[in-house]
XYZ file of C-alpha atoms in Angstrom:
501
model
C -0.118 -0.012 0.403
C 0.920 3.385 -0.949
C 2.414 5.438 2.110
C -0.702 8.763 2.747
C -0.183 11.417 4.947
C -3.280 12.757 6.514
C -3.764 16.369 7.724
C -5.897 17.399 10.197
C -4.787 21.143 10.956
C -3.928 22.090 7.926
C -1.905 25.256 9.259
C 0.043 23.661 11.381
C 0.607 19.628 10.037
C 1.558 21.393 6.663
C 4.484 23.907 8.007
C 5.752 20.289 10.350
C 5.260 18.474 7.434
C 7.181 20.896 5.140
C 10.053 21.158 8.293
C 10.351 17.836 9.336
C 10.842 16.456 5.487
C 12.336 19.323 3.476
C 13.238 22.431 5.031
C 15.155 21.123 8.339
C 16.897 18.938 6.317
C 19.174 21.891 4.207
C 21.107 23.697 6.084
C 19.346 25.945 8.594
C 21.765 29.942 8.420
C 20.642 31.930 11.288
C 22.511 35.233 12.518
C 21.921 35.648 16.383
C 18.701 37.586 17.006
C 17.128 35.427 14.484
C 17.971 32.327 17.477
C 14.695 33.296 20.081
C 12.583 33.437 16.874
C 14.048 30.165 15.378
C 13.796 27.898 19.062
C 10.440 29.224 19.202
C 9.761 27.720 16.043
C 11.479 23.877 16.554
C 9.943 24.101 19.883
C 7.969 20.912 20.783
C 4.405 21.436 20.853
C 1.685 18.446 21.163
C 0.987 17.937 17.820
C 4.251 19.435 16.678
C 7.918 17.819 17.053
C 10.422 19.410 14.652
C 14.053 19.835 16.962
C 15.131 16.896 16.076
C 14.596 16.954 12.472
C 17.566 19.902 12.496
C 20.806 18.323 10.856
C 22.558 20.916 9.663
C 23.291 24.823 11.913
C 24.665 27.886 10.510
C 25.702 30.677 12.913
C 26.610 33.754 10.589
C 28.237 37.114 12.306
C 26.031 39.661 12.562
C 26.120 42.922 11.126
C 25.309 46.676 12.414
C 22.925 48.432 9.685
C 25.409 49.542 6.640
C 28.925 47.617 7.843
C 29.084 44.974 6.017
C 25.062 44.363 5.732
C 21.609 45.372 6.195
C 21.661 44.041 9.497
C 17.650 43.414 11.241
C 14.502 44.357 9.651
C 12.643 47.514 10.145
C 10.549 47.276 13.321
C 12.490 43.915 14.690
C 12.209 44.112 18.849
C 14.921 44.294 20.906
C 16.755 41.211 21.812
C 19.618 41.605 24.420
C 22.762 39.221 23.844
C 21.172 37.247 27.207
C 18.114 35.684 25.269
C 20.613 35.176 22.187
C 22.554 33.493 24.294
C 19.750 31.260 26.088
C 18.034 30.332 22.608
C 21.326 29.075 21.487
C 21.778 26.728 24.731
C 18.221 25.490 24.274
C 18.651 24.592 20.675
C 21.696 22.440 21.109
C 19.273 21.015 24.196
C 16.807 20.279 21.724
C 18.473 18.941 18.718
C 18.919 15.838 19.640
C 19.826 14.417 16.098
C 22.612 17.574 14.790
C 25.107 16.556 12.727
C 27.004 19.906 11.763
C 27.346 22.987 13.406
C 29.009 25.873 12.034
C 30.107 29.089 14.577
C 31.470 32.278 12.626
C 32.541 33.814 16.507
C 31.704 33.439 19.708
C 30.158 37.172 19.595
C 28.378 36.015 16.121
C 26.386 34.171 19.366
C 26.402 36.498 22.349
C 29.025 38.433 24.170
C 28.510 36.569 26.775
C 29.119 33.244 25.850
C 31.911 31.937 28.065
C 34.254 28.925 27.070
C 32.250 27.524 30.112
C 28.468 28.300 28.204
C 29.938 26.738 24.681
C 31.566 23.716 26.207
C 28.348 22.856 27.947
C 25.786 23.482 25.431
C 27.944 21.458 22.833
C 27.782 18.322 24.873
C 23.979 18.417 23.858
C 23.671 16.818 21.158
C 25.116 13.504 20.528
C 25.338 13.053 17.151
C 27.637 15.853 15.861
C 29.885 14.394 13.351
C 31.113 18.050 11.860
C 32.202 21.016 13.954
C 33.299 25.009 12.277
C 34.685 26.904 14.093
C 35.508 30.384 12.323
C 36.744 32.808 15.033
C 37.692 31.487 18.164
C 40.800 32.632 20.637
C 42.405 30.265 22.157
C 40.926 31.176 25.670
C 37.976 28.616 24.283
C 40.650 25.507 23.068
C 38.332 23.151 25.705
C 35.488 23.673 23.585
C 35.173 20.232 22.110
C 36.141 18.639 25.084
C 32.202 16.864 26.153
C 31.014 16.920 22.531
C 29.635 13.031 21.684
C 32.654 10.579 20.249
C 30.840 10.329 16.450
C 32.860 13.697 15.817
C 35.235 12.736 13.001
C 35.829 16.353 11.231
C 36.854 19.970 11.951
C 36.753 22.755 10.486
C 39.368 25.881 12.217
C 39.827 29.503 11.137
C 38.072 32.369 9.183
C 35.853 31.196 6.160
C 37.007 33.864 3.821
C 40.950 33.479 2.569
C 41.282 37.544 3.386
C 39.875 37.668 7.027
C 43.375 35.106 7.868
C 45.981 37.136 9.374
C 49.592 34.645 8.078
C 50.590 34.120 11.538
C 50.184 31.072 14.131
C 46.702 29.980 14.513
C 47.682 27.070 16.021
C 44.647 25.587 16.148
C 46.097 21.741 18.013
C 45.018 22.796 21.307
C 41.227 23.113 19.808
C 41.082 19.210 18.458
C 43.540 17.398 21.624
C 39.884 15.667 23.115
C 39.423 14.036 19.330
C 43.199 13.255 18.349
C 42.257 9.675 18.051
C 39.413 9.579 16.355
C 38.836 13.214 14.241
C 39.425 11.443 9.887
C 39.221 15.222 8.589
C 40.956 18.795 9.125
C 40.557 21.788 7.525
C 42.220 24.673 9.332
C 43.739 27.737 9.013
C 47.498 27.188 10.020
C 49.311 24.051 10.641
C 51.731 24.547 13.545
C 54.446 21.309 12.362
C 55.890 20.447 15.485
C 57.836 17.106 15.800
C 56.268 16.899 20.284
C 52.913 17.078 19.071
C 51.010 13.797 19.505
C 50.323 12.301 15.767
C 46.111 12.757 14.633
C 46.178 8.612 13.550
C 42.683 8.468 11.465
C 42.872 11.382 9.707
C 42.729 11.015 6.087
C 41.728 14.624 4.782
C 44.194 18.038 5.377
C 43.673 21.095 4.029
C 45.731 23.831 5.267
C 44.190 27.692 4.394
C 47.077 29.881 5.142
C 50.337 28.390 5.927
C 52.474 25.154 7.156
C 54.592 26.149 10.354
C 58.147 24.875 9.863
C 59.991 24.913 13.545
C 63.793 26.125 13.213
C 65.264 22.414 13.733
C 63.234 20.442 11.447
C 64.797 20.309 8.405
C 62.435 19.570 5.526
C 58.105 19.727 5.408
C 57.587 16.176 4.869
C 58.533 14.357 8.296
C 56.874 16.915 10.379
C 53.949 16.425 8.342
C 54.069 12.502 7.799
C 54.142 12.088 11.881
C 51.576 14.215 12.198
C 48.775 12.528 9.954
C 50.386 8.991 8.903
C 47.773 7.785 7.096
C 46.704 11.024 5.627
C 45.186 9.996 1.578
C 44.056 13.794 0.736
C 46.804 17.259 1.605
C 45.931 20.348 0.495
C 48.352 22.795 1.131
C 46.451 25.777 -0.276
C 48.656 27.301 2.452
C 51.885 28.893 1.881
C 55.021 26.275 3.598
C 56.796 28.905 5.986
C 59.567 28.260 8.597
C 59.932 29.984 11.454
C 63.155 31.447 10.942
C 62.669 35.251 8.922
C 65.762 35.107 7.131
C 64.705 32.155 6.037
C 60.771 33.103 5.818
C 61.977 35.720 3.329
C 63.635 34.266 1.109
C 61.292 31.527 0.446
C 58.938 35.113 0.277
C 60.745 36.685 -2.224
C 59.655 38.239 -5.846
C 62.694 36.283 -6.765
C 62.657 33.386 -9.084
C 66.374 31.922 -7.890
C 65.851 29.269 -5.477
C 67.252 29.552 -1.692
C 70.399 27.551 -1.474
C 68.889 25.600 1.595
C 65.976 24.707 -0.546
C 68.021 21.543 -2.142
C 69.558 20.348 1.053
C 65.747 20.157 2.419
C 65.151 18.313 -0.609
C 68.075 15.723 0.129
C 66.674 15.296 3.942
C 63.362 14.268 2.658
C 64.307 12.138 0.229
C 66.649 10.359 3.132
C 64.004 10.080 5.648
C 61.058 9.073 3.088
C 63.324 6.151 2.471
C 63.578 5.251 6.011
C 60.655 5.508 6.972
C 58.565 4.538 3.749
C 56.702 7.345 4.098
C 52.984 7.358 3.036
C 53.917 3.996 1.241
C 50.491 3.735 -0.225
C 50.711 6.735 -2.204
C 47.882 9.650 -1.622
C 45.167 9.521 -3.128
C 45.069 13.842 -4.123
C 47.868 16.584 -3.021
C 46.985 20.606 -4.208
C 49.779 23.247 -3.671
C 49.288 26.533 -4.151
C 52.842 27.074 -6.579
C 55.159 24.941 -8.304
C 58.002 25.996 -6.333
C 55.133 24.527 -2.901
C 55.580 21.161 -4.791
C 59.383 21.109 -5.149
C 59.805 22.582 -1.252
C 58.150 19.453 -0.717
C 60.332 16.487 -2.251
C 57.392 14.225 -2.302
C 58.658 10.688 -3.686
C 55.304 9.007 -2.557
C 52.785 8.765 -5.936
C 50.130 10.879 -6.038
C 47.035 10.018 -8.037
C 45.990 13.436 -8.822
C 47.779 16.624 -8.710
C 45.877 20.389 -8.822
C 48.660 23.142 -8.991
C 46.475 26.527 -8.404
C 48.425 29.000 -9.939
C 52.304 28.247 -12.510
C 53.027 32.207 -12.803
C 56.113 30.993 -11.021
C 58.744 28.542 -11.605
C 56.199 26.388 -13.753
C 59.564 24.186 -14.797
C 59.714 22.743 -11.386
C 56.388 20.903 -12.315
C 58.461 18.548 -14.552
C 60.995 16.559 -12.344
C 57.651 16.480 -9.606
C 55.518 15.014 -12.082
C 57.909 12.733 -14.105
C 60.283 11.597 -11.055
C 58.492 12.638 -7.864
C 55.042 11.699 -7.461
C 54.495 10.296 -10.859
C 50.206 11.719 -10.587
C 47.616 9.833 -12.771
C 45.786 13.393 -13.121
C 47.466 16.757 -13.354
C 44.858 19.793 -13.033
C 46.501 23.530 -13.607
C 45.641 26.942 -13.993
C 45.929 29.761 -16.445
C 44.890 33.183 -14.871
C 46.504 35.258 -17.230
C 48.902 35.781 -19.734
C 52.116 35.326 -18.604
C 50.979 32.037 -17.691
C 49.489 31.741 -21.243
C 52.374 32.407 -22.934
C 55.532 31.405 -20.289
C 53.934 29.091 -18.341
C 52.025 26.630 -20.139
C 53.863 25.477 -23.166
C 56.907 24.249 -20.521
C 54.013 22.307 -18.374
C 52.304 21.127 -21.505
C 55.903 19.842 -22.745
C 56.185 17.855 -19.268
C 53.323 16.105 -19.474
C 54.415 15.125 -23.251
C 57.024 13.705 -21.795
C 56.034 11.628 -18.801
C 54.185 8.327 -19.914
C 52.121 8.402 -16.133
C 50.052 11.605 -16.716
C 46.373 9.981 -18.427
C 44.398 12.287 -17.523
C 44.402 16.575 -17.858
C 42.551 19.035 -16.799
C 42.829 23.012 -17.062
C 41.284 25.888 -15.984
C 41.493 28.957 -17.958
C 39.959 31.934 -17.863
C 38.464 34.339 -20.443
C 40.696 37.518 -19.009
C 43.187 35.484 -20.628
C 41.387 35.986 -24.580
C 41.102 39.898 -24.155
C 41.235 42.183 -26.831
C 44.712 42.493 -27.768
C 46.397 39.218 -26.189
C 45.363 35.108 -26.542
C 42.669 33.622 -28.480
C 40.947 30.849 -27.528
C 41.947 28.779 -31.032
C 45.500 29.952 -29.992
C 44.926 28.592 -26.851
C 43.400 24.606 -28.186
C 46.362 25.405 -31.002
C 48.524 24.773 -28.061
C 46.981 22.710 -26.451
C 47.522 19.863 -29.875
C 50.761 20.464 -31.036
C 51.880 20.104 -27.221
C 50.560 17.277 -26.567
C 50.862 14.911 -29.367
C 52.825 13.125 -28.555
C 51.570 12.355 -24.637
C 50.049 9.644 -23.283
C 47.011 11.663 -22.561
C 43.134 10.114 -22.755
C 41.645 12.300 -21.029
C 41.337 15.736 -21.640
C 38.968 18.549 -19.738
C 38.740 22.619 -20.427
C 37.396 25.136 -18.388
C 36.519 28.168 -18.636
C 35.763 30.287 -15.921
C 37.068 33.284 -13.677
C 38.894 32.646 -10.845
C 37.886 32.992 -7.531
C 38.071 36.755 -6.639
C 38.649 35.774 -2.921
C 41.341 33.935 -4.021
C 42.814 37.218 -6.127
C 41.950 39.193 -3.736
C 44.655 38.131 -0.722
C 47.404 36.881 -3.145
C 46.973 39.148 -6.252
C 50.725 39.333 -6.051
C 50.808 36.122 -7.784
C 48.180 37.136 -11.060
C 48.896 40.074 -13.347
C 45.717 40.961 -14.269
C 43.499 43.863 -12.506
C 40.357 41.648 -10.810
C 39.060 45.253 -10.710
C 37.913 45.533 -14.060
C 34.706 43.575 -16.039
C 36.583 40.893 -17.575
C 35.441 39.661 -21.088
C 32.939 36.931 -21.348
C 34.475 34.139 -23.677
C 31.573 31.727 -23.182
C 29.025 34.181 -24.671
C 32.412 33.633 -27.806
C 30.327 31.562 -30.767
C 34.154 30.444 -31.298
C 34.636 28.730 -27.669
C 30.999 27.227 -26.970
C 30.580 25.299 -30.516
C 32.847 22.910 -28.198
C 32.070 20.546 -31.172
C 34.260 22.149 -33.966
C 37.736 21.968 -31.557
C 36.850 18.380 -31.065
C 38.048 16.783 -35.038
C 41.322 18.675 -34.581
C 41.839 17.580 -30.773
C 41.436 13.546 -31.800
C 43.601 14.306 -34.408
C 46.661 15.911 -32.938
C 46.495 13.807 -29.915
C 45.966 10.261 -30.810
C 45.687 8.806 -27.557
C 42.475 10.510 -26.582
C 39.600 8.643 -25.444
C 37.752 11.171 -24.616
C 37.311 15.180 -24.648
C 35.418 17.238 -21.870
C 34.593 21.111 -21.851
C 33.186 23.074 -18.865
C 32.439 26.573 -20.544
C 30.699 29.049 -17.459
C 27.508 29.593 -17.972
C 26.703 26.952 -20.398
C 27.581 24.493 -19.629
C 29.316 20.516 -19.864
C 29.150 19.699 -22.882
C 31.771 16.360 -23.588
C 32.705 13.417 -26.434
C 33.716 10.017 -25.878
C 35.921 7.546 -28.637
C 33.677 4.459 -29.609
C 34.615 1.268 -30.936
C 35.953 1.259 -34.706
C 34.078 0.158 -37.137
C 34.506 -1.272 -40.592
C 32.951 1.636 -41.822
C 34.369 4.059 -38.989
C 37.754 3.514 -38.085
C 37.762 6.584 -35.791
C 33.815 7.203 -33.887
C 33.273 9.766 -31.777
C 30.254 10.080 -30.127
C 28.294 13.596 -28.120
C 27.805 12.117 -23.926
C 24.548 13.395 -22.544
C 25.220 15.288 -18.852
C 24.691 12.940 -16.849
C 27.223 10.376 -18.670
C 29.632 13.183 -18.852
C 29.464 13.808 -15.031
C 29.343 10.387 -14.106
C 32.476 10.140 -15.970
C 34.078 12.886 -14.051
C 33.092 11.489 -10.930
C 34.353 8.499 -11.654
C 37.272 8.790 -13.141
C 38.461 11.870 -10.401
C 38.167 15.016 -12.739
C 35.932 16.879 -10.833
C 36.684 20.245 -9.398
C 37.665 20.259 -6.040
C 36.180 23.912 -4.180
C 38.831 25.812 -2.648
C 37.571 27.010 0.600
C 35.392 23.940 1.844
């Protein structure tokens, strides 16, 4: 018999049904002055139990009118910080099946929220799997002490890269009570202190700002592998920074000359990895911000997929990395400027053509690279065809999109264009959107290709795959449906990885 839902009191029952099966299954985003009214909404009533259906709650920062947002609606009743604090604690007490909680800062909830009050409140929802703490001062380091044993993921640090200070932000004291069970970490900074106890179950690690190397360490790999012995996905968006001021200045300078101590670090990293069989099973995923960061690591274990955010500096350092060190199956890199286009991309493509391990290539290119007077999309594809003809590529993905502005504003010195100007929209150009016009030329130029994908914003994804030959058609290509293309990208690990989540 089909399931039937009966509504007796339409106003109450329909709202309750929609809340239980739709609204509360999504992430609920509030700021503190909405907490009392939300508490009233989910408060238990005779015929309405909504709180147990709440799964994901996000408390955002509240800004005064005109500061960063509109503030409260006109006529909104005055609510004290003691009211918002009480409402928050009661929501946690009632939300017995809450799985994810994100908090911008203590003041985003109440100026009266003490570390002890937050620790007490977080003890109520026993099914928490994920907690996000964006801007919490050191005195709150024990707030996770009484969280249930289901906790697996912690994100610590600002949600926006522009709000991250390039300084020591030691998140490890916040994680001490769940060190043995956490499997995923997203941290603004990681202090690579060899005296810190390891995180034995962490499989995914992302750093946004920096990984700090103590003066007594001779390479990054040793402390990384000691702290996270079983990591499988390593996302190093942040810089690799030594504590020593003089070394830091050398590494962060704009010069293209590699400091001499880097080679000593790489040599030490190689010896250490041989002795300790570092990450012997290899990494499934590795992302670095710049080619030099990959070079600094001196990593020698295999990595199935490598993403390099920008190649504007030292693209020649990618060659040893992909040919003899990590030997990835998949490589993704970005072309964000004409400098990348003219100088960096040919070096990277030549490196790809000289290795047999890279079979999947993903290139992100911005419309700004095709601005009037610069290059054209046709030149870009011609360069791909010429430089990849002898490669082992079986899968090629070309994405045309703008870079995330937050990244560019924060580290604009690595990108040569001005983000304040309107970018040309290549996706409105017929030569770019008619991707099928370029498929025959690419397939003739790169014989190993079996699949070609174009992802052009805002038109979406289009893809072609090589079919089994017939007597009539020895070379046969067929366009894939959107669903087939998405399934292929997932199966082949060619999906885009968000920068900041």
